Coordinates of C-alpha atoms and ligand atoms in Angstrom, one line a residue:
X1356 CA 39.9 218.5 116.6
X1357 CA 37.1 221.0 117.3
X1358 CA 37.9 224.1 115.3
X1359 CA 39.7 224.4 112.0
X1360 CA 41.1 227.7 110.6
X1361 CA 41.1 227.6 106.8
X1362 CA 44.1 229.6 105.7
X1363 CA 42.8 230.2 102.2
X1364 CA 40.0 231.9 100.2
X1365 CA 37.6 231.2 97.3
X1366 CA 36.3 227.9 96.2
X1367 CA 38.9 225.8 98.2
X1368 CA 38.2 227.5 101.5
X1369 CA 34.5 226.8 101.0
X1370 CA 35.2 223.2 99.9
X1371 CA 37.2 222.5 103.1
X1372 CA 34.7 224.2 105.4
X1373 CA 31.8 222.2 104.0
X1374 CA 33.5 218.9 104.9
X1375 CA 34.5 220.3 108.3
X1376 CA 30.9 221.2 109.0
X1377 CA 29.7 217.8 107.8
X1378 CA 32.1 216.3 110.4
X1379 CA 30.8 218.5 113.2
X1380 CA 34.0 220.6 113.3
X1381 CA 33.7 224.4 113.7
X1382 CA 35.3 226.7 111.0
X1383 CA 37.3 229.9 111.1
X1384 CA 37.7 231.9 107.9
X1385 CA 40.4 234.4 107.3
X1386 CA 40.0 237.2 104.7
X1387 CA 41.5 240.2 103.2
X1388 CA 39.9 243.6 102.7
X1389 CA 39.0 242.6 99.1
X1390 CA 37.1 239.5 100.4
X1391 CA 34.9 241.2 103.1
X1392 CA 31.8 239.9 101.5
X1393 CA 33.2 236.7 100.0
X1394 CA 31.1 233.5 100.4
X1395 CA 33.9 231.7 102.4
X1396 CA 33.6 234.5 105.0
X1397 CA 29.9 234.2 105.3
X1398 CA 29.9 230.4 105.4
X1399 CA 32.4 230.1 108.3
X1400 CA 31.3 230.1 111.9
X1401 CA 33.8 232.9 112.6
X1402 CA 35.9 235.1 110.4
X1403 CA 39.1 237.2 111.0
X1404 CA 40.3 240.1 108.9
X1405 CA 43.9 239.6 108.1
X1406 CA 44.7 242.9 106.3
X1407 CA 44.8 244.6 102.9
X1408 CA 44.1 242.9 99.6
X1409 CA 47.7 242.0 98.5
X1410 CA 48.5 238.4 99.5
X1411 CA 51.7 239.3 101.2
X1412 CA 49.7 241.4 103.7
X1413 CA 46.9 238.8 104.1
X1414 CA 46.8 235.2 103.0
X1415 CA 50.6 234.8 102.8
X1416 CA 51.3 236.5 106.1
X1417 CA 52.3 233.7 108.6
X1418 CA 52.2 235.9 111.7
X1419 CA 48.7 237.2 111.0
X1420 CA 47.3 233.8 110.2
X1421 CA 48.8 232.3 113.4
X1422 CA 47.4 235.2 115.4
X1423 CA 44.0 234.6 114.0
X1424 CA 44.2 230.9 115.0
X1425 CA 45.3 231.8 118.5
X1426 CA 42.6 234.5 118.9
X1427 CA 39.8 232.3 117.8
X1428 CA 41.0 229.2 119.7
X1429 CA 41.3 227.1 116.6
X1430 CA 43.2 223.8 117.1
X1431 CA 44.0 223.0 113.5
X1432 CA 44.9 224.8 110.3
X1433 CA 44.0 223.7 106.7
X1434 CA 46.1 225.5 104.1
X1435 CA 44.1 224.6 101.0
X1436 CA 46.2 224.9 97.9
X1437 CA 48.5 227.8 96.8
X1438 CA 49.4 230.5 99.4
X1439 CA 51.1 228.8 102.4
X1440 CA 50.1 225.2 101.5
X1441 CA 53.6 224.1 100.5
X1442 CA 55.6 226.4 102.8
X1443 CA 57.5 224.1 105.2
X1444 CA 58.3 227.0 107.5
X1445 CA 54.6 227.7 107.9
X1446 CA 53.8 224.0 108.7
X1447 CA 56.6 224.1 111.3
X1448 CA 55.3 227.2 112.9
X1449 CA 51.8 225.8 113.1
X1450 CA 53.3 222.8 114.9
X1451 CA 55.3 225.0 117.2
X1452 CA 52.2 227.0 118.1
X1453 CA 50.7 223.7 119.3
X1454 CA 48.2 223.4 116.5
X1455 CA 47.6 220.6 114.0
X1456 CA 48.7 221.3 110.4
X1457 CA 46.3 219.4 108.1
X1458 CA 49.0 218.2 105.7
X1459 CA 52.3 216.5 105.5
X1460 CA 55.2 217.1 107.9
X1461 CA 57.6 220.0 107.2
X1462 CA 60.3 217.5 106.2
X1463 CA 58.2 216.1 103.3
X1464 CA 57.2 219.6 102.1
X1465 CA 60.9 220.6 102.1
X1466 CA 62.2 217.6 100.3
X1467 CA 59.6 217.6 97.6
X1468 CA 59.8 221.4 97.2
X1469 CA 63.2 221.1 95.7
X1470 CA 63.3 219.1 92.5
X1471 CA 66.9 217.9 93.0
X1472 CA 66.3 216.9 96.6
X1473 CA 63.2 215.1 95.4
X1474 CA 65.0 213.2 92.7
X1475 CA 67.7 212.2 95.1
X1476 CA 65.3 211.0 97.7
X1477 CA 63.1 209.1 95.3
X1478 CA 66.1 207.6 93.3
X1479 CA 66.9 205.1 96.1
X1480 CA 63.3 203.7 95.8
X1481 CA 63.5 202.4 92.3
X1482 CA 61.2 204.9 90.7
X1483 CA 61.6 205.3 86.9
X1484 CA 63.1 208.7 86.2
X1485 CA 63.9 210.7 83.0
X1486 CA 67.5 210.0 81.9
X1487 CA 69.6 212.9 83.3
X1488 CA 71.3 214.1 86.4
X1489 CA 70.0 214.7 89.9
X1490 CA 72.7 217.2 90.8
X1491 CA 73.0 220.9 90.2
X1492 CA 75.0 221.7 87.0
X1493 CA 76.6 225.2 86.7
X1494 CA 79.5 224.4 84.4
X1495 CA 78.8 224.5 80.6
X1496 CA 81.5 221.9 79.9
X1497 CA 79.9 219.5 82.4
X1498 CA 76.5 220.2 80.8
X1499 CA 77.8 219.4 77.4
X1500 CA 79.2 216.1 78.5
X1501 CA 75.9 215.2 80.2
X1502 CA 74.0 216.2 77.1
X1503 CA 76.3 214.1 74.8
X1504 CA 75.7 211.1 77.0
X1505 CA 71.9 211.3 77.1
X1506 CA 71.5 212.8 73.7
X1507 CA 69.7 215.9 72.4
X1508 CA 67.2 217.4 72.8
X1509 CA 67.7 218.0 76.5
X1510 CA 65.7 220.1 79.0
X1511 CA 67.3 222.4 81.5
X1512 CA 65.2 222.9 84.6
X1513 CA 65.5 225.0 87.7
X1514 CA 65.9 223.0 90.9
X1515 CA 63.7 225.4 92.8
X1516 CA 61.3 225.8 89.9
X1517 CA 57.9 224.4 89.3
X1518 CA 55.0 224.9 86.9
X1519 CA 57.4 225.0 84.0
X1520 CA 59.1 228.2 85.1
X1521 CA 62.8 228.5 84.1
X1522 CA 62.7 225.5 81.7
X1523 CA 64.7 225.5 78.5
X1524 CA 64.8 223.0 75.6
X1525 CA 68.1 222.7 73.9
X1526 CA 68.0 221.0 70.5
X1527 CA 71.7 221.0 69.7
X1528 CA 75.1 221.5 71.3
X1529 CA 75.7 224.9 69.7
X1530 CA 72.8 226.4 71.7
X1531 CA 73.9 224.9 75.0
X1532 CA 76.2 227.6 76.2
X1533 CA 73.7 230.4 75.8
X1534 CA 70.8 228.5 77.1
X1535 CA 72.7 227.3 80.2
X1536 CA 73.6 230.9 81.0
X1537 CA 70.1 232.1 80.5
X1538 CA 68.6 229.3 82.6
X1539 CA 70.9 229.9 85.5
X1540 CA 70.4 233.6 85.6
X1541 CA 66.6 233.2 85.2
X1542 CA 66.5 230.7 88.0
X1543 CA 68.7 232.9 90.2
X1544 CA 66.4 235.9 89.7
X1545 CA 63.1 234.1 89.9
X1546 CA 63.8 231.7 92.8
X1547 CA 66.9 233.1 94.5
X1548 CA 68.6 229.9 93.6
X1549 CA 70.6 229.5 90.4
X1550 CA 70.8 225.7 90.6
X1551 CA 69.7 223.9 87.4
X1552 CA 69.7 220.3 86.3
X1553 CA 69.5 218.5 83.0
X1554 CA 67.1 215.8 81.7
X1555 CA 66.4 214.2 78.4
X1556 CA 63.6 216.1 76.8
X1557 CA 60.4 214.1 76.3
X1558 CA 58.7 215.8 73.4
X1559 CA 55.0 214.9 73.6
X1560 CA 54.2 213.5 77.0
X1561 CA 51.0 213.1 78.8
X1562 CA 50.8 214.5 82.3
X1563 CA 49.6 211.8 84.6
X1564 CA 49.4 212.2 88.3
X1565 CA 48.5 209.8 91.0
X1566 CA 46.6 210.7 94.2
X1567 CA 48.1 209.2 97.3
X1568 CA 46.8 209.1 100.9
X1569 CA 49.0 208.1 103.8
X1570 CA 48.3 207.9 107.5
X1571 CA 50.6 208.2 110.6
X1572 CA 50.5 204.4 111.1
X1573 CA 52.5 203.5 108.0
X1574 CA 49.6 202.8 105.7
X1575 CA 49.7 204.3 102.2
X1576 CA 47.3 203.8 99.3
X1577 CA 46.9 205.4 95.9
X1578 CA 43.5 206.6 94.5
X1579 CA 44.4 206.0 90.8
X1580 CA 45.4 208.6 88.3
X1581 CA 44.3 211.9 86.8
X1582 CA 45.1 212.9 83.3
X1583 CA 46.0 216.6 83.3
X1584 CA 47.6 216.8 79.8
X1585 CA 45.2 219.6 78.6
X1586 CA 47.1 222.7 79.7
X1587 CA 47.8 226.1 78.4
X1588 CA 51.2 227.5 79.3
X1589 CA 51.4 225.2 82.3
X1590 CA 48.0 226.2 83.5
X1591 CA 45.7 223.2 83.7
X1592 CA 42.4 223.6 81.9
X1593 CA 40.8 220.2 81.8
X1594 CA 41.4 217.1 83.9
X1595 CA 39.9 213.7 84.0
X1596 CA 40.0 210.5 85.9
X1597 CA 40.8 207.8 85.1
X1598 CA 43.1 208.4 82.1
X1599 CA 41.6 207.1 78.8
X1600 CA 45.0 205.6 77.8
X1601 CA 46.0 203.7 81.0
X1602 CA 45.1 200.0 81.4
X1603 CA 44.9 198.0 84.7
X1604 CA 48.6 196.8 84.5
X1605 CA 50.1 200.2 83.9
X1606 CA 47.7 201.7 86.5
X1607 CA 49.0 199.3 89.1
X1608 CA 52.6 200.0 88.3
X1609 CA 52.2 203.7 88.4
X1610 CA 50.1 203.5 91.6
X1611 CA 52.7 201.4 93.3
X1612 CA 55.5 203.7 92.2
X1613 CA 53.6 206.7 93.6
X1614 CA 53.2 204.9 96.9
X1615 CA 56.9 204.3 97.0
X1616 CA 57.5 208.0 96.3
X1617 CA 55.3 208.9 99.3
X1618 CA 57.1 206.4 101.5
X1619 CA 60.5 207.8 100.5
X1620 CA 59.7 211.1 102.3
X1621 CA 57.5 209.6 105.1
X1622 CA 54.5 211.3 103.6
X1623 CA 51.4 211.9 105.7
X1624 CA 48.0 213.0 104.3
X1625 CA 46.9 213.6 100.7
X1626 CA 49.5 214.2 98.1
X1627 CA 50.0 213.9 94.4
X1628 CA 52.8 212.3 92.5
X1629 CA 53.3 213.6 89.0
X1630 CA 54.6 211.5 86.1
X1631 CA 55.3 212.1 82.4
X1632 CA 54.0 209.3 80.2
X1633 CA 55.6 209.0 76.8
X1634 CA 54.2 207.7 73.5
X1635 CA 55.6 204.2 74.3
X1636 CA 53.8 204.2 77.7
X1637 CA 57.0 204.6 79.7
X1638 CA 56.5 206.7 82.8
X1639 CA 58.9 208.9 84.6
X1640 CA 58.7 210.6 88.0
X1641 CA 58.5 214.4 87.7
X1642 CA 57.7 215.8 91.1
X1643 CA 55.4 215.4 94.1
X1644 CA 52.9 218.0 95.2
X1645 CA 52.5 218.0 98.9
X1646 CA 49.0 219.6 99.0
X1647 CA 45.4 218.9 98.1
X1648 CA 45.2 219.8 94.4
X1649 CA 42.7 221.9 92.5
X1650 CA 41.7 218.9 90.4
X1651 CA 41.0 216.6 93.4
X1652 CA 37.3 216.4 92.7
X1653 CA 37.6 214.1 89.7
X1654 CA 39.3 211.6 92.0
X1655 CA 36.5 212.0 94.6
X1656 CA 33.9 211.4 91.9
X1657 CA 35.4 208.1 90.7
X1658 CA 36.3 206.7 94.1
X1659 CA 33.4 208.1 96.2
X1660 CA 36.0 209.3 98.8
X1661 CA 35.9 212.8 100.3
X1662 CA 39.6 213.7 100.3
X1663 CA 39.3 216.6 102.7
X1664 CA 37.6 214.2 105.2
X1665 CA 40.5 211.8 104.8
X1666 CA 43.0 214.7 105.3
X1667 CA 41.2 215.6 108.6
X1668 CA 41.0 212.0 109.8
X1669 CA 44.7 211.4 109.1
X1670 CA 45.6 214.7 110.9
X1671 CA 43.6 213.5 113.9
X1672 CA 45.8 210.4 114.0
X1673 CA 43.2 207.9 112.7
X1674 CA 44.3 205.0 110.6
X1675 CA 43.0 204.8 107.0
X1676 CA 39.7 202.9 107.1
X1677 CA 40.3 201.1 103.7
X1678 CA 43.0 199.1 102.0
X1679 CA 44.2 199.4 98.4
X1680 CA 42.1 196.3 97.5
X1681 CA 38.9 198.0 98.7
X1682 CA 39.4 201.0 96.3
X1683 CA 37.7 200.8 92.9
X1684 CA 37.0 203.1 90.0
X1685 CA 33.4 204.0 89.4
X1686 CA 32.8 205.4 85.9
X1687 CA 34.6 208.4 84.6
X1688 CA 34.8 212.1 85.7
X1689 CA 35.9 215.2 83.9
X1690 CA 36.7 218.7 85.2
X1691 CA 36.8 222.1 83.5
X1692 CA 38.5 225.1 85.2
X1693 CA 36.6 228.2 84.5
X1694 CA 38.9 231.3 84.5
X1695 CA 38.0 235.0 84.3
X1696 CA 40.0 235.2 81.1
X1697 CA 39.1 236.0 77.5
X1698 CA 39.9 233.1 75.2
X1699 CA 39.3 235.3 72.2
X1700 CA 41.9 237.8 73.4
X1701 CA 44.9 235.7 74.3
X1702 CA 43.4 234.7 77.6
X1703 CA 43.9 238.2 79.1
X1704 CA 42.4 238.5 82.6
X1705 CA 38.8 239.8 82.3
X1706 CA 37.9 242.0 85.2
X1707 CA 34.4 243.2 86.2
X1708 CA 31.3 242.3 88.0
X1709 CA 29.3 239.0 87.7
X1710 CA 26.1 240.7 86.6
X1711 CA 24.5 237.3 85.9
X1712 CA 25.7 234.2 87.6
X1713 CA 23.6 231.1 87.3
X1714 CA 25.2 227.7 87.9
X1715 CA 24.2 224.6 86.0
X1716 CA 22.2 222.2 88.1
X1717 CA 23.3 218.8 86.8
X1718 CA 27.1 219.2 87.6
X1719 CA 29.2 219.6 90.6
X1720 CA 30.2 223.2 90.8
X1721 CA 33.1 224.1 93.2
X1722 CA 33.1 227.9 93.2
X1723 CA 33.5 230.9 95.5
X1724 CA 31.3 233.5 93.9
X1725 CA 27.7 234.8 93.9
X1726 CA 25.8 237.0 91.4
X1727 CA 26.7 240.6 91.8
X1728 CA 30.2 240.0 93.1
X1729 CA 33.4 241.5 91.6
X1730 CA 36.3 239.2 90.6
X1731 CA 39.2 240.6 92.6
X1732 CA 42.4 241.3 90.6
X1733 CA 44.7 240.3 93.4
X1734 CA 44.3 236.6 93.3
X1735 CA 44.1 233.5 91.0
X1736 CA 41.7 234.2 88.1
X1737 CA 40.0 230.8 88.5
X1738 CA 36.3 231.4 89.3
X1739 CA 34.9 227.9 89.4
X1740 CA 35.4 224.2 88.6
X1741 CA 32.8 222.3 86.8
X1742 CA 32.9 218.6 87.4
X1743 CA 30.7 215.9 85.8
X1744 CA 30.6 212.1 86.0
X1745 CA 29.2 209.3 83.9
X1746 CA 29.2 205.6 83.7
X1747 CA 31.5 206.1 80.6
X1748 CA 33.9 208.8 79.4
X1749 CA 31.4 209.7 76.7
X1750 CA 28.6 210.2 79.2
X1751 CA 30.8 212.4 81.4
X1752 CA 31.7 214.5 78.4
X1753 CA 28.1 214.8 77.2
X1754 CA 27.1 216.0 80.7
X1755 CA 30.0 218.5 80.7
X1756 CA 28.9 220.0 77.4
X1757 CA 25.3 220.4 78.8
X1758 CA 26.6 221.9 82.0
X1759 CA 28.8 224.4 80.0
X1760 CA 25.7 225.5 78.0
X1761 CA 23.6 225.8 81.1
X1762 CA 26.2 227.9 83.0
X1763 CA 25.3 231.6 82.6
X1764 CA 28.0 234.1 83.4
X1765 CA 27.7 237.7 82.3
X1766 CA 29.7 240.8 83.1
X1767 CA 33.1 239.2 82.4
X1768 CA 34.6 237.0 79.8
X1769 CA 35.4 233.4 80.8
X1770 CA 37.0 230.3 79.5
X1771 CA 33.7 228.5 79.2
X1772 CA 33.7 228.7 75.4
X1773 CA 37.2 227.4 75.4
X1774 CA 36.0 224.5 77.5
X1775 CA 33.2 223.8 75.0
X1776 CA 35.9 223.8 72.2
X1777 CA 38.0 221.2 74.1
X1778 CA 35.2 218.8 75.0
X1779 CA 33.8 219.0 71.4
X1780 CA 37.1 218.4 69.7
X1781 CA 37.8 215.1 68.0
X1782 CA 41.3 215.0 69.5
X1783 CA 39.9 215.2 73.1
X1784 CA 37.0 212.9 72.4
X1785 CA 39.2 210.2 70.9
X1786 CA 41.7 210.7 73.8
X1787 CA 44.4 211.4 71.2
X1788 CA 46.2 214.2 72.9
X1789 CA 49.3 215.1 74.9
X1790 CA 50.6 218.3 76.6
X1791 CA 50.7 220.0 73.3
X1792 CA 47.0 219.9 72.7
X1793 CA 46.2 223.6 73.1
X1794 CA 49.2 224.7 71.0
X1795 CA 48.3 222.1 68.3
X1796 CA 44.5 222.4 68.1
X1797 CA 43.3 225.7 69.5
X1798 CA 42.7 228.8 67.4
X1799 CA 40.4 231.6 68.6
X1800 CA 38.4 231.2 65.4
X1801 CA 37.2 227.8 66.7
X1802 CA 35.3 229.8 69.3
X1803 CA 34.2 232.7 67.1
X1804 CA 32.5 230.2 64.8
X1805 CA 30.4 229.0 67.7
X1806 CA 29.5 232.6 68.7
X1807 CA 28.4 233.4 65.2
X1808 CA 26.0 230.5 65.3
X1809 CA 24.5 231.9 68.5
X1810 CA 24.4 235.3 66.9
X1811 CA 22.5 234.1 63.9
X1812 CA 19.9 232.3 66.2
X1813 CA 19.6 235.6 68.1
X1814 CA 19.1 237.5 64.9
X1815 CA 16.4 235.2 63.7
X1816 CA 14.7 235.4 67.1
X1817 CA 14.9 239.3 67.0
X1818 CA 13.4 239.3 63.5
X1819 CA 10.5 237.0 64.7
X1820 CA 9.8 239.3 67.7
X1821 CA 9.9 242.4 65.5
X1822 CA 7.5 240.7 63.1
X1823 CA 5.1 239.7 65.8
X1824 CA 5.1 243.2 67.3
X1825 CA 4.5 244.6 63.9
X1826 CA 1.4 242.4 63.6
X1827 CA 0.1 243.5 67.0
X1828 CA 0.3 247.1 65.8
X1829 CA -1.7 246.2 62.7
X1830 CA -4.1 243.8 64.4
X1831 CA -7.3 245.9 64.0
X1832 CA -7.2 245.1 60.3
X1833 CA -7.5 241.3 59.8
X1834 CA -6.8 241.8 56.1
X1835 CA -3.4 243.3 56.8
X1836 CA -2.5 240.3 59.0
X1837 CA -3.4 238.0 56.2
X1838 CA -1.4 240.0 53.8
X1839 CA 1.6 239.7 56.1
X1840 CA 1.1 235.9 56.4
X1841 CA 1.0 235.4 52.7
X1842 CA 4.4 237.1 52.5
Ligands
LIG2226 C1 59.4 217.8 81.2 C2 58.9 217.7 79.9 C3 59.6 217.0 79.0 N1 60.7 216.3 79.3 N2 60.6 217.1 81.5 C4 56.5 221.2 82.8 C5 56.2 221.6 84.2 C6 57.1 220.9 85.1 N3 56.4 220.4 86.2 C7 57.7 219.8 84.2 N4 57.3 220.0 82.9 C8 57.8 219.3 81.9 N5 58.9 218.5 82.2 C9 61.2 216.4 80.6 N6 62.3 215.7 80.9 C10 57.8 218.4 79.6 C11 57.2 219.2 80.6 C12 56.0 219.9 80.2 C13 54.8 219.7 80.7 C14 54.6 218.7 81.7 C15 53.4 218.5 82.2 C16 52.3 219.1 81.7 C17 52.4 220.1 80.8 C18 53.7 220.3 80.2 C19 53.8 221.3 79.2 C20 55.0 221.6 78.7 C21 56.1 220.9 79.2

C-alpha cells in the first residue's frame, strides 16, 4: 500500500492522513467546492476536486471518488466515518476497481446495516438481546400479541433505521394501533423500507460500546468500552473510556460478547459493538457500527493504540501484533464534541467565520479548521473534538475543564459552554447518569449563569481601566490623584 485516497473531509480526513504519513504512505484528498481551502486539502500530498458543495455531488458520489482514485494512482481508499463509510455497494466497487477498501468486507457492512439482519446473525452466537422479535412486524394484531408477551412499555424500531430515527415508545395497548401505523409509514418514507420490529423498552439505559479489531487471519480482540450515554437527541456530546460503572468482570463479559458479534459476520478491521446497559447491569446487543467512530480517540488514549494504523495494517493483510492479554487500560480519557451550535438557542446551527480560533495546548484537539475559515453549512456541524486523559477520571475531567476555558473560538456560537456545564455537573462527576442526562439536567439558564459571571468580571475590569485612564488624564495634579485614591 503506497497511496491512500481519503474519501472524507474535515477532522477525520486529517486524522487518517496524519497516520498514513507517519507510516510512509502517500495521501490523496478529495474535496468539494466549499472545501477548496480546507486543511485536509492542504495537508494531502495530492488533492482532487470532486464537484459542487452538496454531498451528493461530491463526497457521496461513488463514481467521482473512484475516478479520483484511478486518476491519482491510489491503491487504497479510507472512507472515514459518515458519507460512504457504511455503504456496502461502495466497498464492493472499491474492490472491483482493484483497490483496497480500508474497512470490513461488503458482507459485514450489509448485514450490520440492517438491524433485523444483524439481530438474526448475532442471535445464533449467544449474545444477550433485548426481549422482542427479530422479524419484521407489519400486522397490528401480531404486534399486540408480541407486546402482551414481553409487556409494556415497548419500543417500535425501523429495521433500516439508526441513530434513533423512526423509534416509537408505546406505553399501553390502546396506543399500539396508531403508533404502529405511524412507525411503518415513517420508516417507509425515511428509509424506503417500512419494516419495523418490536423490543421491550429499556427506560434509562447507558449506552456502552465496545471497540473491536479483527484481522484477516481469524484474530479478533476488543479494546474495552466507551460510555457514550451523554447524548442530545441521539447526537453524542461527551464520551469517555473506560466507563465509570463497569468493573473487570462485566468488562470481560461485554468484551467477549462484542468479539462474538464481530465473528458472527466475519468482521475485518476496526468496528464498534453497541450495547444498552440497564440499571441492573444487564447488557443487551443493540447494533454494530462497521466504521471508525468519531469517538475513537478516547480508546486510543487509554490503550496507546493508533486505531487508524491498525486499520491500515489489517487492510494490508498483516496479523494483529498483540493478543487480548497484552491489552491494558491506562488511566481514563474523556472527549467533548464541539459543534457550531448555540446551546442558548435550542442548539440551532451557528453559521459564520471563525474570527478567532486558538486551540488549547494541553489537550488533544482533532479538528479541521483554521482561524479565518468559514464553517460550511453543507456538512456536519461538528468543528472539533477535545480529548483529555488523566491517571484518574477526576484528573481527565479537570484537564478537560481547563482545556475548555483555554479554547478561544469567536465569530460563531459553539457547544463549549454546554461542555463546561456537563463536566462541572454533579451527575456527570459522580457518574450517576444515563441516556436521559441532557433532558433531565440541562436548562439553558445553567449556561447563562456562567456567562453572567464572566460579564461581571469584564465589567469590573472595564471600570478599572476607565479609572486608570481617568487618573492618567489628571496626572499633572498629584493632589487630584490622592483625592481619587482616598475615594
Ligand atoms: C433502545 C432504547 C431502549 N430500549 N432500545 C436509540 C438509538 C438506537 N441506536 C437505539 N436507541 C435506543 N434503543 C430499547 N429496547 C433506548 C434507545 C435510546 C438511546 C440509546 C443509546 C443512546 C442514547 C439513546 C437515547 C434515547 C434512546
